[in-house]
PDB file of C-alpha atoms in Angstrom:
ATOM      1  CA  MET X1092       5.429  14.594  16.148  1.00  0.00           C
ATOM      2  CA  ASN X1093       7.182  14.235  12.587  1.00  0.00           C
ATOM      3  CA  LYS X1094       7.455  10.169  14.067  1.00  0.00           C
ATOM      4  CA  GLN X1095       4.208   9.853  15.038  1.00  0.00           C
ATOM      5  CA  ARG X1096       2.738  10.637  11.764  1.00  0.00           C
ATOM      6  CA  LEU X1097       5.060   8.440   9.629  1.00  0.00           C
ATOM      7  CA  ILE X1098       3.775   5.464  12.063  1.00  0.00           C
ATOM      8  CA  TRP X1099       0.014   6.284  11.718  1.00  0.00           C
ATOM      9  CA  LEU X1100       0.247   6.708   7.985  1.00  0.00           C
ATOM     10  CA  THR X1101       3.090   4.137   7.303  1.00  0.00           C
ATOM     11  CA  LEU X1102       0.006   2.017   9.858  1.00  0.00           C
ATOM     12  CA  LEU X1103      -2.935   2.923   7.187  1.00  0.00           C
ATOM     13  CA  SER X1104      -0.370   2.373   4.118  1.00  0.00           C
ATOM     14  CA  ALA X1105      -0.406  -0.606   5.368  1.00  0.00           C
ATOM     15  CA  CYS X1106      -4.347  -1.363   5.789  1.00  0.00           C
ATOM     16  CA  CYS X1107      -4.693   0.014   2.436  1.00  0.00           C
ATOM     17  CA  PHE X1108      -2.950  -2.496   1.133  1.00  0.00           C
ATOM     18  CA  VAL X1109      -4.234  -5.827   2.402  1.00  0.00           C
ATOM     19  CA  CYS X1110      -7.622  -3.908   1.456  1.00  0.00           C
ATOM     20  CA  PHE X1111      -7.147  -4.224  -2.017  1.00  0.00           C
ATOM     21  CA  MET X1112      -5.492  -7.387  -2.129  1.00  0.00           C
ATOM     22  CA  ILE X1113      -8.094  -8.800  -0.818  1.00  0.00           C
ATOM     23  CA  ALA X1114     -10.152  -6.134  -3.043  1.00  0.00           C
ATOM     24  CA  ALA X1115      -7.917  -8.140  -5.858  1.00  0.00           C
ATOM     25  CA  SER X1116      -9.352 -11.591  -5.215  1.00  0.00           C
ATOM     26  CA  LEU X1117     -12.685 -10.850  -4.671  1.00  0.00           C
ATOM     27  CA  SER X1118     -12.032  -8.753  -8.142  1.00  0.00           C
ATOM     28  CA  PRO X1119     -12.335 -11.319 -11.793  1.00  0.00           C
ATOM     29  CA  LEU X1120      -8.900 -10.714 -11.733  1.00  0.00           C
ATOM     30  CA  SER X1121      -8.334 -13.940  -9.182  1.00  0.00           C
ATOM     31  CA  SER X1122      -9.624 -15.945 -11.943  1.00  0.00           C
ATOM     32  CA  THR X1123      -6.203 -15.041 -14.789  1.00  0.00           C
ATOM     33  CA  GLY X1124      -3.978 -17.221 -13.984  1.00  0.00           C
ATOM     34  CA  PRO X1125      -2.670 -19.670 -12.233  1.00  0.00           C
ATOM     35  CA  ASN X1126      -0.850 -17.724  -9.793  1.00  0.00           C
ATOM     36  CA  ALA X1127      -3.498 -15.609  -8.879  1.00  0.00           C
ATOM     37  CA  ASN X1128      -5.180 -15.577  -5.354  1.00  0.00           C
ATOM     38  CA  GLU X1129      -8.672 -16.271  -4.906  1.00  0.00           C
ATOM     39  CA  TYR X1130      -9.881 -14.845  -2.126  1.00  0.00           C
ATOM     40  CA  GLY X1131     -10.311 -17.052   1.354  1.00  0.00           C
ATOM     41  CA  SER X1132      -7.366 -19.197  -0.807  1.00  0.00           C
ATOM     42  CA  PRO X1133      -3.747 -20.511   1.213  1.00  0.00           C
ATOM     43  CA  GLY X1134      -2.159 -18.318  -1.937  1.00  0.00           C
ATOM     44  CA  MET X1135      -4.126 -14.791  -0.461  1.00  0.00           C
ATOM     45  CA  TRP X1136      -3.736 -15.065   3.491  1.00  0.00           C
ATOM     46  CA  ALA X1137       0.154 -15.791   2.865  1.00  0.00           C
ATOM     47  CA  ALA X1138       0.002 -12.999   0.540  1.00  0.00           C
ATOM     48  CA  VAL X1139      -1.535 -10.821   3.218  1.00  0.00           C
ATOM     49  CA  PHE X1140       0.889 -12.224   6.051  1.00  0.00           C
ATOM     50  CA  PHE X1141       4.234 -11.618   3.925  1.00  0.00           C
ATOM     51  CA  VAL X1142       2.605  -8.416   3.090  1.00  0.00           C
ATOM     52  CA  ALA X1143       2.251  -7.593   6.966  1.00  0.00           C
ATOM     53  CA  VAL X1144       5.274  -8.925   7.739  1.00  0.00           C
ATOM     54  CA  LEU X1145       6.547  -6.120   4.944  1.00  0.00           C
ATOM     55  CA  TYR X1146       5.740  -3.204   6.804  1.00  0.00           C
ATOM     56  CA  THR X1147       5.641  -4.415  10.394  1.00  0.00           C
ATOM     57  CA  VAL X1148       9.461  -5.137  10.565  1.00  0.00           C
ATOM     58  CA  PRO X1149      10.879  -1.578   9.266  1.00  0.00           C
ATOM     59  CA  LEU X1150       8.019   0.082  11.030  1.00  0.00           C
ATOM     60  CA  ALA X1151       8.348  -1.799  14.210  1.00  0.00           C
ATOM     61  CA  LEU X1152      12.340  -1.040  14.021  1.00  0.00           C
ATOM     62  CA  TYR X1153      11.910   2.748  13.200  1.00  0.00           C
ATOM     63  CA  THR X1154      10.112   3.214  16.457  1.00  0.00           C
ATOM     64  CA  LEU X1155      12.881   1.778  18.124  1.00  0.00           C
ATOM     65  CA  GLY X1156      15.193   3.919  17.088  1.00  0.00           C
ATOM     66  CA  ILE X1157      16.894   2.450  14.208  1.00  0.00           C
ATOM     67  CA  GLY X1158      16.917   5.992  11.970  1.00  0.00           C
ATOM     68  CA  TRP X1159      18.182   3.781   8.800  1.00  0.00           C
ATOM     69  CA  MET X1160      14.858   1.960   8.586  1.00  0.00           C
ATOM     70  CA  LYS X1161      12.873   5.187   7.433  1.00  0.00           C
ATOM     71  CA  LYS X1162      15.310   4.846   4.248  1.00  0.00           C
ATOM     72  CA  VAL X1163      14.499   1.121   3.867  1.00  0.00           C
ATOM     73  CA  MET X1164      11.184   1.937   4.835  1.00  0.00           C
ATOM     74  CA  THR X1165      11.648   4.743   1.992  1.00  0.00           C
ATOM     75  CA  VAL X1166      12.368   2.333  -0.484  1.00  0.00           C
ATOM     76  CA  LEU X1167       9.472  -0.234  -0.115  1.00  0.00           C
ATOM     77  CA  CYS X1168       7.149   2.557  -0.059  1.00  0.00           C
ATOM     78  CA  ILE X1169       8.763   4.142  -3.648  1.00  0.00           C
ATOM     79  CA  GLY X1170       8.359   0.229  -4.409  1.00  0.00           C
ATOM     80  CA  GLY X1171       4.573   0.008  -3.911  1.00  0.00           C
ATOM     81  CA  ILE X1172       4.003   3.554  -5.052  1.00  0.00           C
ATOM     82  CA  LEU X1173       5.540   2.204  -8.850  1.00  0.00           C
ATOM     83  CA  THR X1174       3.635  -1.012  -8.535  1.00  0.00           C
ATOM     84  CA  LEU X1175      -0.131   0.116  -7.647  1.00  0.00           C
ATOM     85  CA  ALA X1176       0.066   2.650 -10.150  1.00  0.00           C
ATOM     86  CA  VAL X1177       1.423   0.412 -12.857  1.00  0.00           C
ATOM     87  CA  ALA X1178      -1.854  -2.173 -10.985  1.00  0.00           C
ATOM     88  CA  SER X1179      -4.104   0.795 -11.504  1.00  0.00           C
ATOM     89  CA  ILE X1180      -3.830   1.142 -15.265  1.00  0.00           C
ATOM     90  CA  VAL X1181      -4.033  -2.370 -15.735  1.00  0.00           C
ATOM     91  CA  ILE X1182      -7.393  -2.452 -13.867  1.00  0.00           C
ATOM     92  CA  ALA X1183      -8.570   0.418 -15.587  1.00  0.00           C
ATOM     93  CA  GLY X1184      -7.660  -1.063 -18.970  1.00  0.00           C
ATOM     94  CA  TYR X1185      -9.040  -4.497 -18.057  1.00  0.00           C
ATOM     95  CA  SER X1186     -11.857  -3.217 -16.741  1.00  0.00           C
ATOM     96  CA  PHE X1187     -12.733  -0.894 -19.772  1.00  0.00           C
ATOM     97  CA  PHE X1188     -11.298  -3.459 -22.618  1.00  0.00           C
ATOM     98  CA  PHE X1189     -13.058  -6.683 -21.329  1.00  0.00           C
ATOM     99  CA  VAL X1190     -16.150  -5.027 -20.026  1.00  0.00           C
ATOM    100  CA  THR X1191     -16.264  -6.035 -16.400  1.00  0.00           C
ATOM    101  CA  PHE X1192     -17.069  -3.231 -13.409  1.00  0.00           C
ATOM    102  CA  SER X1193     -18.462  -5.196 -11.210  1.00  0.00           C
ATOM    103  CA  SER X1194     -18.268  -3.745  -7.999  1.00  0.00           C
ATOM    104  CA  PRO X1195     -14.727  -5.983  -6.243  1.00  0.00           C
ATOM    105  CA  MET X1196     -12.834  -4.376  -9.946  1.00  0.00           C
ATOM    106  CA  ILE X1197     -13.779  -0.922  -8.780  1.00  0.00           C
ATOM    107  CA  TRP X1198     -13.264  -1.300  -4.748  1.00  0.00           C
ATOM    108  CA  THR X1199      -9.500  -2.645  -6.120  1.00  0.00           C
ATOM    109  CA  LEU X1200      -8.818   0.063  -8.341  1.00  0.00           C
ATOM    110  CA  ILE X1201     -10.103   2.853  -5.323  1.00  0.00           C
ATOM    111  CA  PHE X1202      -8.234   0.748  -2.897  1.00  0.00           C
ATOM    112  CA  SER X1203      -4.935   1.393  -5.567  1.00  0.00           C
ATOM    113  CA  LEU X1204      -5.261   4.330  -5.549  1.00  0.00           C
ATOM    114  CA  MET X1205      -5.507   5.140  -2.119  1.00  0.00           C
ATOM    115  CA  THR X1206      -2.160   3.245  -0.835  1.00  0.00           C
ATOM    116  CA  VAL X1207      -0.198   5.509  -3.816  1.00  0.00           C
ATOM    117  CA  PHE X1208      -2.136   8.996  -2.479  1.00  0.00           C
ATOM    118  CA  VAL X1209      -1.171   7.704   1.112  1.00  0.00           C
ATOM    119  CA  ASN X1210       2.404   6.243   0.107  1.00  0.00           C
ATOM    120  CA  ALA X1211       2.730   9.707  -1.985  1.00  0.00           C
ATOM    121  CA  VAL X1212       1.806  11.509   1.495  1.00  0.00           C
ATOM    122  CA  TRP X1213       3.871   9.099   3.598  1.00  0.00           C
ATOM    123  CA  LEU X1214       7.194  10.134   1.337  1.00  0.00           C
ATOM    124  CA  THR X1215       5.987  14.695   1.786  1.00  0.00           C
ATOM    125  CA  THR X1216       6.198  14.109   5.491  1.00  0.00           C
ATOM    126  CA  ALA X1217       8.957  11.724   5.360  1.00  0.00           C
ATOM    127  CA  PHE X1218      11.366  14.472   4.139  1.00  0.00           C
ATOM    128  CA  ARG X1219       9.341  17.928   4.967  1.00  0.00           C
ATOM    129  CA  PRO X1220      11.543  20.301   6.320  1.00  0.00           C
ATOM    130  CA  VAL X1221      11.706  20.981  10.180  1.00  0.00           C
ATOM    131  CA  HIS X1222      10.651  24.423  10.005  1.00  0.00           C
ATOM    132  CA  LEU X1223      12.537  26.174  12.950  1.00  0.00           C
ATOM    133  CA  ALA X1224      10.486  28.029  15.920  1.00  0.00           C
ATOM    134  CA  PRO X1225      11.185  31.654  14.939  1.00  0.00           C
ATOM    135  CA  SER X1226      13.237  33.262  18.682  1.00  0.00           C
TER     136      SER X1226
END
């Protein structure tokens, strides 16, 4: 049961992260620098593909029964939490200081926070102690 739940949480996290990247490419953040990805650009699709691979390969190996992949997924999950927590602060600060409370900015912030939340749930699910059935 725990393994199945981790699989679903990983897929939900991947969807949230991809939505975050697409929302960011639609927001004013996409024009902030030379390495920012604008919606529909090859860079945006390459980033989406890269994230999909980062989620899919460890998840596939984990579902095949390679137990140490859970540790790899944990490191990636913590990295995602740290990255998106900082991104949330930057997005909120950018919106506040430049007064750009546009719909894409709000959705970018929402998807960022959703991914942080899902990853936190993933961590608690992955390392929750297994309760023994009463005898």
